Short mmCIF file of C-alpha atoms (C1' of nucleotides) in Angstrom, two decimals:
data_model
loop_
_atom_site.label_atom_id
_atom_site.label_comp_id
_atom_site.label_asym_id
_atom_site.label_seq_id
_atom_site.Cartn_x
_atom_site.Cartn_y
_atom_site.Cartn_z
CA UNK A 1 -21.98 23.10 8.81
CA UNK A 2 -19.07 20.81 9.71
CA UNK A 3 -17.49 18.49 6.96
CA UNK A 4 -15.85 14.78 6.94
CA UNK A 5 -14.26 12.20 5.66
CA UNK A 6 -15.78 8.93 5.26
CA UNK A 7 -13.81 5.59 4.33
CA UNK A 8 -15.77 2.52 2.57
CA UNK A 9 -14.42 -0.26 0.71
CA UNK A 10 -15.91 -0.13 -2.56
CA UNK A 11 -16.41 -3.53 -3.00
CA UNK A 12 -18.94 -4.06 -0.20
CA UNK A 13 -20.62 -0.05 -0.56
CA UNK A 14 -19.58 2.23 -3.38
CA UNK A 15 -20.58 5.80 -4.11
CA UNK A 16 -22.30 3.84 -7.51
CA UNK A 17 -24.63 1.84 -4.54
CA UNK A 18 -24.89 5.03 -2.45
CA UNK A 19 -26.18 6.80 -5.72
CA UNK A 20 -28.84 4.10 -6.09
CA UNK A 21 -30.25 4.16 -2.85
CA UNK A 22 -30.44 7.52 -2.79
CA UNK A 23 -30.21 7.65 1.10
CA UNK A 24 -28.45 4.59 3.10
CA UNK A 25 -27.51 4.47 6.81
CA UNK A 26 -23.50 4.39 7.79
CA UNK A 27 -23.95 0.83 8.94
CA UNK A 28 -20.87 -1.15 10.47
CA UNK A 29 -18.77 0.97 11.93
CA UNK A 30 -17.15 -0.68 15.02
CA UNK A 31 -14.44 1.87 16.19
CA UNK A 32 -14.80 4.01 19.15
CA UNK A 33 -13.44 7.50 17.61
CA UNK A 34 -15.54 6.79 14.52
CA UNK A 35 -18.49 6.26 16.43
CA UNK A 36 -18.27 9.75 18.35
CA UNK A 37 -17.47 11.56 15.12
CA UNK A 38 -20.96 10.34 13.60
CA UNK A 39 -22.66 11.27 16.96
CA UNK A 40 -20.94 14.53 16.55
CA UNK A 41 -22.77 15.10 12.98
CA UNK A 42 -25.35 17.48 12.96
CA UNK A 43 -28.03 17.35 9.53
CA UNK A 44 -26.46 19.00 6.60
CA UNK A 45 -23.18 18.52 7.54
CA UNK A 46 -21.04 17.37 4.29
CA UNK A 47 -18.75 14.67 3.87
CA UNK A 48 -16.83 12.72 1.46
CA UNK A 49 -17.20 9.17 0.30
CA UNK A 50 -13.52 7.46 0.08
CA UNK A 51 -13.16 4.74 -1.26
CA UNK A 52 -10.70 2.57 0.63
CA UNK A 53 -8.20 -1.05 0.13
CA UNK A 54 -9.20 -1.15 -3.49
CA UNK A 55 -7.25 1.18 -6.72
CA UNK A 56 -7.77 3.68 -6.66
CA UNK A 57 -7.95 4.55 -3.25
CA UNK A 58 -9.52 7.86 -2.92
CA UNK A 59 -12.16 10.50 -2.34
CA UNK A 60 -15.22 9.68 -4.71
CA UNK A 61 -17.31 11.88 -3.96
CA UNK A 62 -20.12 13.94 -1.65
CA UNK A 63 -22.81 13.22 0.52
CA UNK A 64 -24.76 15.39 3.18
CA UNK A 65 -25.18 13.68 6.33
CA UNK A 66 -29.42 13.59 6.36
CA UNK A 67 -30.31 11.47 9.45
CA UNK A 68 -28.54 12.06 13.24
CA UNK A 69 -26.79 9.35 15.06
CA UNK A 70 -29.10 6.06 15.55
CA UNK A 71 -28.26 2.43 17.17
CA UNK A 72 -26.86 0.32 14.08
CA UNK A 73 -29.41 -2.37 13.72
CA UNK A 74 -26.34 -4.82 12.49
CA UNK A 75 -24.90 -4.78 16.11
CA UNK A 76 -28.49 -6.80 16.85
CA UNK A 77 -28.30 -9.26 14.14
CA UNK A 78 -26.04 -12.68 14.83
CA UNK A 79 -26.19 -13.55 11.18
CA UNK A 80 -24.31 -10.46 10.84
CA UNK A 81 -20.56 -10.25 10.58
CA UNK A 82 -20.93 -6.76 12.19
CA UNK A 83 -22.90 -8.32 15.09
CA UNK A 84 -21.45 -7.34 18.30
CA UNK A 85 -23.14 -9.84 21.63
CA UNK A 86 -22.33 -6.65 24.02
CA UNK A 87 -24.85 -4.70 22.35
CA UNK A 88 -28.49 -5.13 23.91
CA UNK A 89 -31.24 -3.64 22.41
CA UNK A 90 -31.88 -1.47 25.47
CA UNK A 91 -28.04 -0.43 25.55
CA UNK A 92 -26.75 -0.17 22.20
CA UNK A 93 -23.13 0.29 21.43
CA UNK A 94 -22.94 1.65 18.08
CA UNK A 95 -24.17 4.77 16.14
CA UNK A 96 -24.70 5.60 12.92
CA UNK A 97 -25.99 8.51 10.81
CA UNK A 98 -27.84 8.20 7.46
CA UNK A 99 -26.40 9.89 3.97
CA UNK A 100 -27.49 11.06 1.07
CA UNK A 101 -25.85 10.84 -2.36
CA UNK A 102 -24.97 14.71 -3.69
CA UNK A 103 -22.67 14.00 -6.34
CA UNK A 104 -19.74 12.28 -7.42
CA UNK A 105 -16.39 14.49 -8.00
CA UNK A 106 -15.91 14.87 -11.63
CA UNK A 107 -12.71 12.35 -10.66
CA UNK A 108 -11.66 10.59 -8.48
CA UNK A 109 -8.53 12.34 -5.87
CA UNK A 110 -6.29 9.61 -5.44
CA UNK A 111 -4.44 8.99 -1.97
CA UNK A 112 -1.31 10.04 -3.66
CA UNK A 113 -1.92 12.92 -4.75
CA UNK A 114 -3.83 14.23 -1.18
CA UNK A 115 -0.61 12.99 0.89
CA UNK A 116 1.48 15.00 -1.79
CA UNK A 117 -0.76 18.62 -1.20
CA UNK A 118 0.92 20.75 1.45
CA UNK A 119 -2.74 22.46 2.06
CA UNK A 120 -3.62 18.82 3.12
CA UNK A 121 -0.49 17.86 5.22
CA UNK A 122 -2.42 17.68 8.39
CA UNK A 123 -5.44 16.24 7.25
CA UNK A 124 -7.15 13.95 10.21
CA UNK A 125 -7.12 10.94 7.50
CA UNK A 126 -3.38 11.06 7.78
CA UNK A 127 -2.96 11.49 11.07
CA UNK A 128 -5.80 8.93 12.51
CA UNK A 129 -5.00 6.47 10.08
CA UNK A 130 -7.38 3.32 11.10
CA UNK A 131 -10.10 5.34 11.80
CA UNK A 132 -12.97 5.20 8.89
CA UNK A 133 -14.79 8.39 9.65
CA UNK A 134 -12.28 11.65 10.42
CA UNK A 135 -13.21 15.68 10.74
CA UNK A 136 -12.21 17.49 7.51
CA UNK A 137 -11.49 21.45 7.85
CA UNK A 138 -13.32 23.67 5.29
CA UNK A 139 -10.43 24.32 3.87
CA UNK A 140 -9.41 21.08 3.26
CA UNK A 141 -12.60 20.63 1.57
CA UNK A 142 -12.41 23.74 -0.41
CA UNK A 143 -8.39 22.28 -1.66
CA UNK A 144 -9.85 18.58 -2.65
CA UNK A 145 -12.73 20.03 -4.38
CA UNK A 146 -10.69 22.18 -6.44
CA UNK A 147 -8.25 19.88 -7.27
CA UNK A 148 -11.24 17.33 -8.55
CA UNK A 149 -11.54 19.80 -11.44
CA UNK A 150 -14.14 19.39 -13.84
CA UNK A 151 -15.75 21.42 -16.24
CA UNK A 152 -15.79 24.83 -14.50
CA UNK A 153 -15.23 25.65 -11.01
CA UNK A 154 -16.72 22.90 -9.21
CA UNK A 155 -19.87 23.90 -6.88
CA UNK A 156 -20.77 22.35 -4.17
CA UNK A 157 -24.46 22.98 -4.16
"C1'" DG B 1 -1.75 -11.45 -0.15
"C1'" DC B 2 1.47 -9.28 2.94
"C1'" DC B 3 2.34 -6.81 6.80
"C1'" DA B 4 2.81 -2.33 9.55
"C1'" DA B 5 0.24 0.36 12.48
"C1'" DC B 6 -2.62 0.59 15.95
"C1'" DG B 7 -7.10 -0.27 18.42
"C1'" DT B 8 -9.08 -3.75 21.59
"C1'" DT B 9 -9.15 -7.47 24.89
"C1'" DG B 10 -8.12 -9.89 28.84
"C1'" DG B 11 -4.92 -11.71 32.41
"C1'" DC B 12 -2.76 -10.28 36.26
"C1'" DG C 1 -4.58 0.03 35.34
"C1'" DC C 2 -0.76 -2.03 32.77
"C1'" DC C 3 0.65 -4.21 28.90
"C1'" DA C 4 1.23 -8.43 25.96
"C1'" DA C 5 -1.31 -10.84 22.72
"C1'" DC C 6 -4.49 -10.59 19.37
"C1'" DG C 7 -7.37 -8.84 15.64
"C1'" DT C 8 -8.39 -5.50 12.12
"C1'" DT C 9 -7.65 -1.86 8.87
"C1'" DG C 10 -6.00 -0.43 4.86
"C1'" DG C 11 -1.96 0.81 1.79
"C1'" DC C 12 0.87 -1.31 -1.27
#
DNA sequence: GCCAACGTTGGC
DNA sequence: GCCAACGTTGGC
């Protein structure tokens, strides 16, 4: 099982909406690297929701990654603002994988305080800054779920 | 809302 | 295939 980091802004997809729907496809995501991380995915891989532009910025919480990589209908649709006219339904552009809610973290990790953790220094969300979906090491996961807290170790089960 | 960083596009 | 111009992301 691999793990990863997943940015959305809050505003227009929040780990509230993703734990309504239960189960949502990654739609929208227009950036090369992105795009080969989600194709990377394999089902039951883990990753975290972060919520991005809007305070607090931050890791929300989990999802498991329950659907492999599949054209994104929105690059079809012209009423979309994610529609891209190079995409053709026989040669799709861009990927996406579907996720499932698991939990949120019992609070939210701000920005701040993962940019000030020296287990997190190399993190790929630091160091591939414009990129909305980047690889997470175990450990890395391991040091942001323990610093979430909560009552009791926190399990990720 | 600003703007730095950086990915993408397109002219040559 | 280079690189300047442009557009977008995302932190602040």
């Amino acid at each position: 099982m691999r793990y990863w980091l997943m940015k959305s802004e809050p505003s227009a997809f929040s780990i509230d909406d993703l734990r309504k729907k239960n189960v949502s496809g990654w739609d929208g995501v227009r950036n090369y690297q992105a795009r080969n991380f989600m194709k990377a995915m394999t089902l039951g891989d883990r990753a975290f929701f972060y919520h991005s532009s809007q305070e607090p910025v931050g890791i929300a919480g989990i999802m498991e990654i329950c659907g492999l990589a599949y054209p994104d209908p929105t690059q079809f649709d012209k009423k979309d603002p994610h529609y891209d006219p190079k995409a053709k339904p026989g040669a799709p552009v861009w990927f996406h994988v579907d996720v499932k809610f698991l939990r949120k973290l019992p609070r939210l990790v701000g920005l701040f305080e993962l940019r000030a953790s020296p287990a997190l220094k190399r993190m790929a969300l630091f160091r591939l800054g414009r990129v909305s979906i980047t690889p997470v090491t175990a450990a890395e996961w391991n040091v942001v779920l323990a610093m979430a807290g909560g009552d009791g170790p926190f399990i990720d089960k």
